[in-house]
PDB file of C-alpha atoms in Angstrom:
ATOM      1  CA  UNK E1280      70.870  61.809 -83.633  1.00 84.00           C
ATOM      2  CA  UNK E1281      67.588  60.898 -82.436  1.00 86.00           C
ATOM      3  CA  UNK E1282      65.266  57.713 -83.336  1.00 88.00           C
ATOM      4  CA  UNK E1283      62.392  57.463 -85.510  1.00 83.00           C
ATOM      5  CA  UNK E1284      59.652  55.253 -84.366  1.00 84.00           C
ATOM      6  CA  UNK E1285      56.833  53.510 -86.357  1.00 79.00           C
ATOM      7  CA  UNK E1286      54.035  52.121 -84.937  1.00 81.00           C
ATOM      8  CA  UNK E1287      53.412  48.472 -86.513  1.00 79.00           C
ATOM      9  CA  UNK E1288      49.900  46.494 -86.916  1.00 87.00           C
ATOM     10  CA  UNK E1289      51.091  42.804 -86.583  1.00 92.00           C
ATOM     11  CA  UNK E1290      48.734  39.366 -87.388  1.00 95.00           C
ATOM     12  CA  UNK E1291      49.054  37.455 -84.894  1.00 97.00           C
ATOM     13  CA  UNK E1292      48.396  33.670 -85.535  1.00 98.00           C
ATOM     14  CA  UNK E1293      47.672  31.059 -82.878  1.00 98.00           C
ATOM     15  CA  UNK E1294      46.466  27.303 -84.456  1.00 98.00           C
ATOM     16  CA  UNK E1295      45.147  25.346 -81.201  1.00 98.00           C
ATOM     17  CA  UNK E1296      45.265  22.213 -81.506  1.00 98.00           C
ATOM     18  CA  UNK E1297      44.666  18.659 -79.136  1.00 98.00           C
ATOM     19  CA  UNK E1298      47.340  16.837 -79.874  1.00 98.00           C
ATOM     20  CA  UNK E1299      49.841  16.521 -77.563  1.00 98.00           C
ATOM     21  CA  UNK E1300      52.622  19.119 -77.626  1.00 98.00           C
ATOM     22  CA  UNK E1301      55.293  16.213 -78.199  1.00 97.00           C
ATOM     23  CA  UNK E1302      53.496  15.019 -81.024  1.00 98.00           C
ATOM     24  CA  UNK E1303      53.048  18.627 -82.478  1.00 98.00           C
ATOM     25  CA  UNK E1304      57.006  19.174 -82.032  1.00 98.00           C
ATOM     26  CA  UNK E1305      57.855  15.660 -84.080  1.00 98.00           C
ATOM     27  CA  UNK E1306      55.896  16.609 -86.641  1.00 98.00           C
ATOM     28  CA  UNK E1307      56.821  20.399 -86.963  1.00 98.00           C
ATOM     29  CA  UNK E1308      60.648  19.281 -86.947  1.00 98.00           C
ATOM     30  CA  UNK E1309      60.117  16.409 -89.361  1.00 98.00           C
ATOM     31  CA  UNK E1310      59.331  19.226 -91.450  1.00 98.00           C
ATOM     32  CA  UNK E1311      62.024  21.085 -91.592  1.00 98.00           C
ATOM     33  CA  UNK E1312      65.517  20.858 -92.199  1.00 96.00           C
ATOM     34  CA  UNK E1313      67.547  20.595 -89.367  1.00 95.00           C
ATOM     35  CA  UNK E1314      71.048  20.434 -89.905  1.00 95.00           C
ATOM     36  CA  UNK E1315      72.196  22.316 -87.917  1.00 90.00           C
ATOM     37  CA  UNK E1316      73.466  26.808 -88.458  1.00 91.00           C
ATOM     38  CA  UNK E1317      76.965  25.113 -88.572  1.00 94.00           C
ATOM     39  CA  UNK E1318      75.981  23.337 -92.072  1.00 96.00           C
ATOM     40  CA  UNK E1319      74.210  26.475 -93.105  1.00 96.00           C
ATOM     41  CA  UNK E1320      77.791  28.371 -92.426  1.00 96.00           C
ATOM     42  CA  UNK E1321      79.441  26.212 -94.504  1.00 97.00           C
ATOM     43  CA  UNK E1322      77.370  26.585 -97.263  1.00 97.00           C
ATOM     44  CA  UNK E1323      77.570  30.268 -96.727  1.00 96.00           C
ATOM     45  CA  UNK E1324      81.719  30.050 -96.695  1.00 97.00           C
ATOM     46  CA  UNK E1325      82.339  27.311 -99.140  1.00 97.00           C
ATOM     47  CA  UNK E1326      79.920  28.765-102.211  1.00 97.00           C
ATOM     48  CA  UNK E1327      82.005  30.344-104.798  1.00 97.00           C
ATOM     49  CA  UNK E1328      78.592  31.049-106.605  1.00 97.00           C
ATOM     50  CA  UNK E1329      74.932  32.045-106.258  1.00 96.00           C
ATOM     51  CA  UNK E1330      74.368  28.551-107.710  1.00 97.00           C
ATOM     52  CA  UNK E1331      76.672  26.309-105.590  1.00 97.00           C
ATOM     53  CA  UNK E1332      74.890  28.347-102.472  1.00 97.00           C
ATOM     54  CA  UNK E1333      71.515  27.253-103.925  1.00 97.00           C
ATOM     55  CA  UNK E1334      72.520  23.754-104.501  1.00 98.00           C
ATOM     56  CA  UNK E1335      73.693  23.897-100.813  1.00 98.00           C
ATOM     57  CA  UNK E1336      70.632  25.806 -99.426  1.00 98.00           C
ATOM     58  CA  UNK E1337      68.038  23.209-101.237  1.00 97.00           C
ATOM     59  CA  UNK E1338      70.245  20.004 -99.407  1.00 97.00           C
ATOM     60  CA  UNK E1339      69.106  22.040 -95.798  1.00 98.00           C
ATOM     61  CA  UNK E1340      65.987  22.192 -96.425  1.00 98.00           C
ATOM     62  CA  UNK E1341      63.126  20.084 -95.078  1.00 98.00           C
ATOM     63  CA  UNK E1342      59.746  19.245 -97.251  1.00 97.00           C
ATOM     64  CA  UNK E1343      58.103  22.220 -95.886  1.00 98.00           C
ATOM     65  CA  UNK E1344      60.965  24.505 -98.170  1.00 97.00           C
ATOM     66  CA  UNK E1345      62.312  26.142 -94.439  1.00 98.00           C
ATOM     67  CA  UNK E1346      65.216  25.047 -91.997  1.00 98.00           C
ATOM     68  CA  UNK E1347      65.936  25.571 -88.735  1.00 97.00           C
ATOM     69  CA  UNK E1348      68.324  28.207 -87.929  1.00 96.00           C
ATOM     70  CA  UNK E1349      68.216  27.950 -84.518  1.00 94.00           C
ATOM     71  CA  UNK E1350      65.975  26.631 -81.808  1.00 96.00           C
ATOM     72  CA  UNK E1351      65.389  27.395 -77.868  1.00 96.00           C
ATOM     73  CA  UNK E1352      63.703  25.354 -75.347  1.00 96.00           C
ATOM     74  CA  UNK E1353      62.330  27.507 -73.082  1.00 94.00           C
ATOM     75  CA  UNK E1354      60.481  24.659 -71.499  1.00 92.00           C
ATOM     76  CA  UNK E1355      63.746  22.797 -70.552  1.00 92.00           C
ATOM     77  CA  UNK E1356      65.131  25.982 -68.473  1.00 88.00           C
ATOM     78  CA  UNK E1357      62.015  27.381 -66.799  1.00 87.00           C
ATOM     79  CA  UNK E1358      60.886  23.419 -66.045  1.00 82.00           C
ATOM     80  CA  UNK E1359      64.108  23.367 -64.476  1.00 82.00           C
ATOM     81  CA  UNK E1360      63.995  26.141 -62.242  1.00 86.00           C
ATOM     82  CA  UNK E1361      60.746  27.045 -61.893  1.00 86.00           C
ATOM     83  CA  UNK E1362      57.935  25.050 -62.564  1.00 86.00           C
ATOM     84  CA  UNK E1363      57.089  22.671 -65.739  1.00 90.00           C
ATOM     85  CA  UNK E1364      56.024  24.334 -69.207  1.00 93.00           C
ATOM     86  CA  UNK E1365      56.258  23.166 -72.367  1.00 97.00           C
ATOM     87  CA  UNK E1366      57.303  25.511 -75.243  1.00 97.00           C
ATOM     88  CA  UNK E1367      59.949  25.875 -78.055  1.00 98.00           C
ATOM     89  CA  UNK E1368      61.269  28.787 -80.190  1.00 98.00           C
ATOM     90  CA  UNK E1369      62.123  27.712 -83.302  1.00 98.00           C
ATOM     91  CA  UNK E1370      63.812  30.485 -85.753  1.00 97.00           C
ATOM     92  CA  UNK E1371      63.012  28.871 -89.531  1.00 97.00           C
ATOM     93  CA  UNK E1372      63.916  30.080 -93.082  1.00 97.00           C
ATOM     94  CA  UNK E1373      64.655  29.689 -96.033  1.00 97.00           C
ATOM     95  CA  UNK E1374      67.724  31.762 -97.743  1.00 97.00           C
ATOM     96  CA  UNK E1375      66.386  31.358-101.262  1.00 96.00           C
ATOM     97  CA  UNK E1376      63.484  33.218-100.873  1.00 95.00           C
ATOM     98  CA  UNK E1377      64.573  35.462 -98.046  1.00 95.00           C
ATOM     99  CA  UNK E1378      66.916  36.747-101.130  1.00 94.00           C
ATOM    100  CA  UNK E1379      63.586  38.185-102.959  1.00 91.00           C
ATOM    101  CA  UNK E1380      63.412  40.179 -99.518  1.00 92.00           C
ATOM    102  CA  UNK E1381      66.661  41.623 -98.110  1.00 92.00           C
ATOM    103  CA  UNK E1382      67.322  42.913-102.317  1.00 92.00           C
ATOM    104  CA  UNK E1383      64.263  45.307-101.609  1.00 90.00           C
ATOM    105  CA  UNK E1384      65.132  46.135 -97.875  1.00 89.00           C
ATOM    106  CA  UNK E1385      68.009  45.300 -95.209  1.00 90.00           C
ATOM    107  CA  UNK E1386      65.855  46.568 -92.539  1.00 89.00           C
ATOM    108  CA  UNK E1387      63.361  43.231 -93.498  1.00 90.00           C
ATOM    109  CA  UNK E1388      66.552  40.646 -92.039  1.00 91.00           C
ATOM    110  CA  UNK E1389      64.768  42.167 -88.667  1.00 91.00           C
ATOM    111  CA  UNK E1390      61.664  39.837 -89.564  1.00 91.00           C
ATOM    112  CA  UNK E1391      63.278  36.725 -91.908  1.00 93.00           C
ATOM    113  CA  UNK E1392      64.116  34.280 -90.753  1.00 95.00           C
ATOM    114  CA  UNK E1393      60.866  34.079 -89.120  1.00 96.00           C
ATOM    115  CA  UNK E1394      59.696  32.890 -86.094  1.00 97.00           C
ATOM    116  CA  UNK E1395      57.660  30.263 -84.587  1.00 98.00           C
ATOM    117  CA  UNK E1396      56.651  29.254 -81.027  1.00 98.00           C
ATOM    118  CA  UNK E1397      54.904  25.873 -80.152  1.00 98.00           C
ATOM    119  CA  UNK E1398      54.138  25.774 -76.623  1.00 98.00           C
ATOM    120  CA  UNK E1399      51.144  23.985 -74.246  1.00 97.00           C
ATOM    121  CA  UNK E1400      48.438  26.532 -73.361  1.00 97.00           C
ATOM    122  CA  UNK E1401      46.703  26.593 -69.807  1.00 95.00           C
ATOM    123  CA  UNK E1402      43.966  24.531 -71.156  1.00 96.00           C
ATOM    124  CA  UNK E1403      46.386  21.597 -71.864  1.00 96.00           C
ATOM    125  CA  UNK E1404      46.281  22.319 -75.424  1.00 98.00           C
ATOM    126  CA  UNK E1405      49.032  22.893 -78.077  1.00 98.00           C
ATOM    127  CA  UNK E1406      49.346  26.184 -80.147  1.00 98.00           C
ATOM    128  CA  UNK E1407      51.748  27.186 -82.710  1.00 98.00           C
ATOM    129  CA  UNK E1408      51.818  30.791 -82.825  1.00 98.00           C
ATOM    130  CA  UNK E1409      53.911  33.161 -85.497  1.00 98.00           C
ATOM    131  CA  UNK E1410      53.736  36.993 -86.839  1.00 97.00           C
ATOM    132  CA  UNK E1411      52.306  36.675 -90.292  1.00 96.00           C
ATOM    133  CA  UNK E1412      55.379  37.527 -92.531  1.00 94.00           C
ATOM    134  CA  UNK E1413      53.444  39.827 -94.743  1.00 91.00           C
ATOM    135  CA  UNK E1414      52.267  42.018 -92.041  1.00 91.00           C
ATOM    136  CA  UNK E1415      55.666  42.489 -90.510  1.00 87.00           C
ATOM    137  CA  UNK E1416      57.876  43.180 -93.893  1.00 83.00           C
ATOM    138  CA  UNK E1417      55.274  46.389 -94.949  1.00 78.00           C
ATOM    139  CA  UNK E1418      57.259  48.175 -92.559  1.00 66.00           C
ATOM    140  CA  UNK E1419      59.676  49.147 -94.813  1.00 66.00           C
ATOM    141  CA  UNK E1420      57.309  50.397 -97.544  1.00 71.00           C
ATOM    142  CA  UNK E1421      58.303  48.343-100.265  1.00 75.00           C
ATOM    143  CA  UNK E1422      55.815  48.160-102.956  1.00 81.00           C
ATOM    144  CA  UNK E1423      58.132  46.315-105.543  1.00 87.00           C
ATOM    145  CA  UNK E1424      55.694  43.728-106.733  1.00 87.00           C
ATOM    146  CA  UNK E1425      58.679  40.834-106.188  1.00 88.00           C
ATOM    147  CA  UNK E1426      59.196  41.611-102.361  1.00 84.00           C
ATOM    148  CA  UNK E1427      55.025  41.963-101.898  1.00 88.00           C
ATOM    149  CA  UNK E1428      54.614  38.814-103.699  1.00 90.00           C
ATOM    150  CA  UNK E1429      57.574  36.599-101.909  1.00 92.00           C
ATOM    151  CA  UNK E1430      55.876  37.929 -98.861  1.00 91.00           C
ATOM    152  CA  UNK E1431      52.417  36.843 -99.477  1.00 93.00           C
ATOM    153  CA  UNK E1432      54.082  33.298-100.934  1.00 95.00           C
ATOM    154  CA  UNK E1433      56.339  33.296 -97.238  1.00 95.00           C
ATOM    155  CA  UNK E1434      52.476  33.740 -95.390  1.00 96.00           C
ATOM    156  CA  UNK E1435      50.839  30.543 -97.468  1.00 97.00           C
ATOM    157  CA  UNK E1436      54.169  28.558 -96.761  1.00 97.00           C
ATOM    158  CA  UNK E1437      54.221  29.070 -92.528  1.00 98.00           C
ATOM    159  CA  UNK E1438      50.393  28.649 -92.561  1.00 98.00           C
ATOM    160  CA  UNK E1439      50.987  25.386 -94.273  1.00 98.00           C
ATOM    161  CA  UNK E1440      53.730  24.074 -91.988  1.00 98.00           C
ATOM    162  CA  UNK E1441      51.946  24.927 -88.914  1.00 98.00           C
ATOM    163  CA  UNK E1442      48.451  23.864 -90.132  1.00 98.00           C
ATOM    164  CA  UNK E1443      50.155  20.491 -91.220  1.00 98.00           C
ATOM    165  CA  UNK E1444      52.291  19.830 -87.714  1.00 98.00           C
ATOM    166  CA  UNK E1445      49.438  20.874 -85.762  1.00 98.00           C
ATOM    167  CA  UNK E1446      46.646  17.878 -87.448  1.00 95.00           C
TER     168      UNK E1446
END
């Protein structure tokens, strides 16, 4: 059995900002809900319905409507052992609406959760930088006007969070 292989157009987004990369990170995590993917299992495990796992989903969630699944600090490792750089991976989502997704297409779980990288440029600068949602889930094809919609909603809500942690 042999592979298929699509070639895939991607936005891009870097927001540059001056403020410093610690003060970018507070306000990025403040946020988002960060409880931790142990909470988020529970929820998972302990729901006996779709609406005891959206009462539990909306208690993870920070004010930007995303939490953190999982985060990596690649600037505490490579600091360590090589030489100092700041930047963190932070995988974000949001279960509810990743629902109006994965209905439409498994293969989109390969872009949601989504995520986002804040890390200090060479210039001494701070960027957040993501894949724009939207360009990633056409992939699959889906033209159901519920999975092109949650996707162009998912775009707006990133752009906000990053726009807001980065002023």
């Amino acid at each position: 059995m042999s592979p298929s292989e699509q070639q895939v157009l991607v936005d891009h987004v870097v927001v540059e900002t001056t403020q410093a990369f610690d003060h970018v990170i507070e306000a990025f995590e403040e946020q988002i809900g960060r409880k931790g993917y142990e909470a988020y299992q529970n929820v998972v495990t302990s729901s006996r319905t779709p609406e005891e796992f959206t009462q539990g989903i909306e208690q993870l969630l920070g004010s930007s409507g995303f939490m953190e699944f999982f985060a990596i600090d690649h600037g505490a490792w490579f600091s360590h052992l090589l030489h100092p750089l700041k930047a963190k991976l932070y995988v974000i989502g949001n279960p509810l609406i990743a629902q109006h997704i994965l209905k439409y297409s498994a293969e989109a779980g390969l872009y949601v959760p989504i995520r986002v990288q804040v890390y200090e440029n060479t210039r001494g600068n701070t960027c957040l930088s993501y894949d724009r949602p939207s360009s990633l889930l056409h992939v699959g094809a889906v033209t159901e006007e519920e999975f092109v919609q949650t996707a162009a909603d998912l775009d707006q809500k990133v752009a906000h969070l990053v726009q807001k942690a980065a002023s």
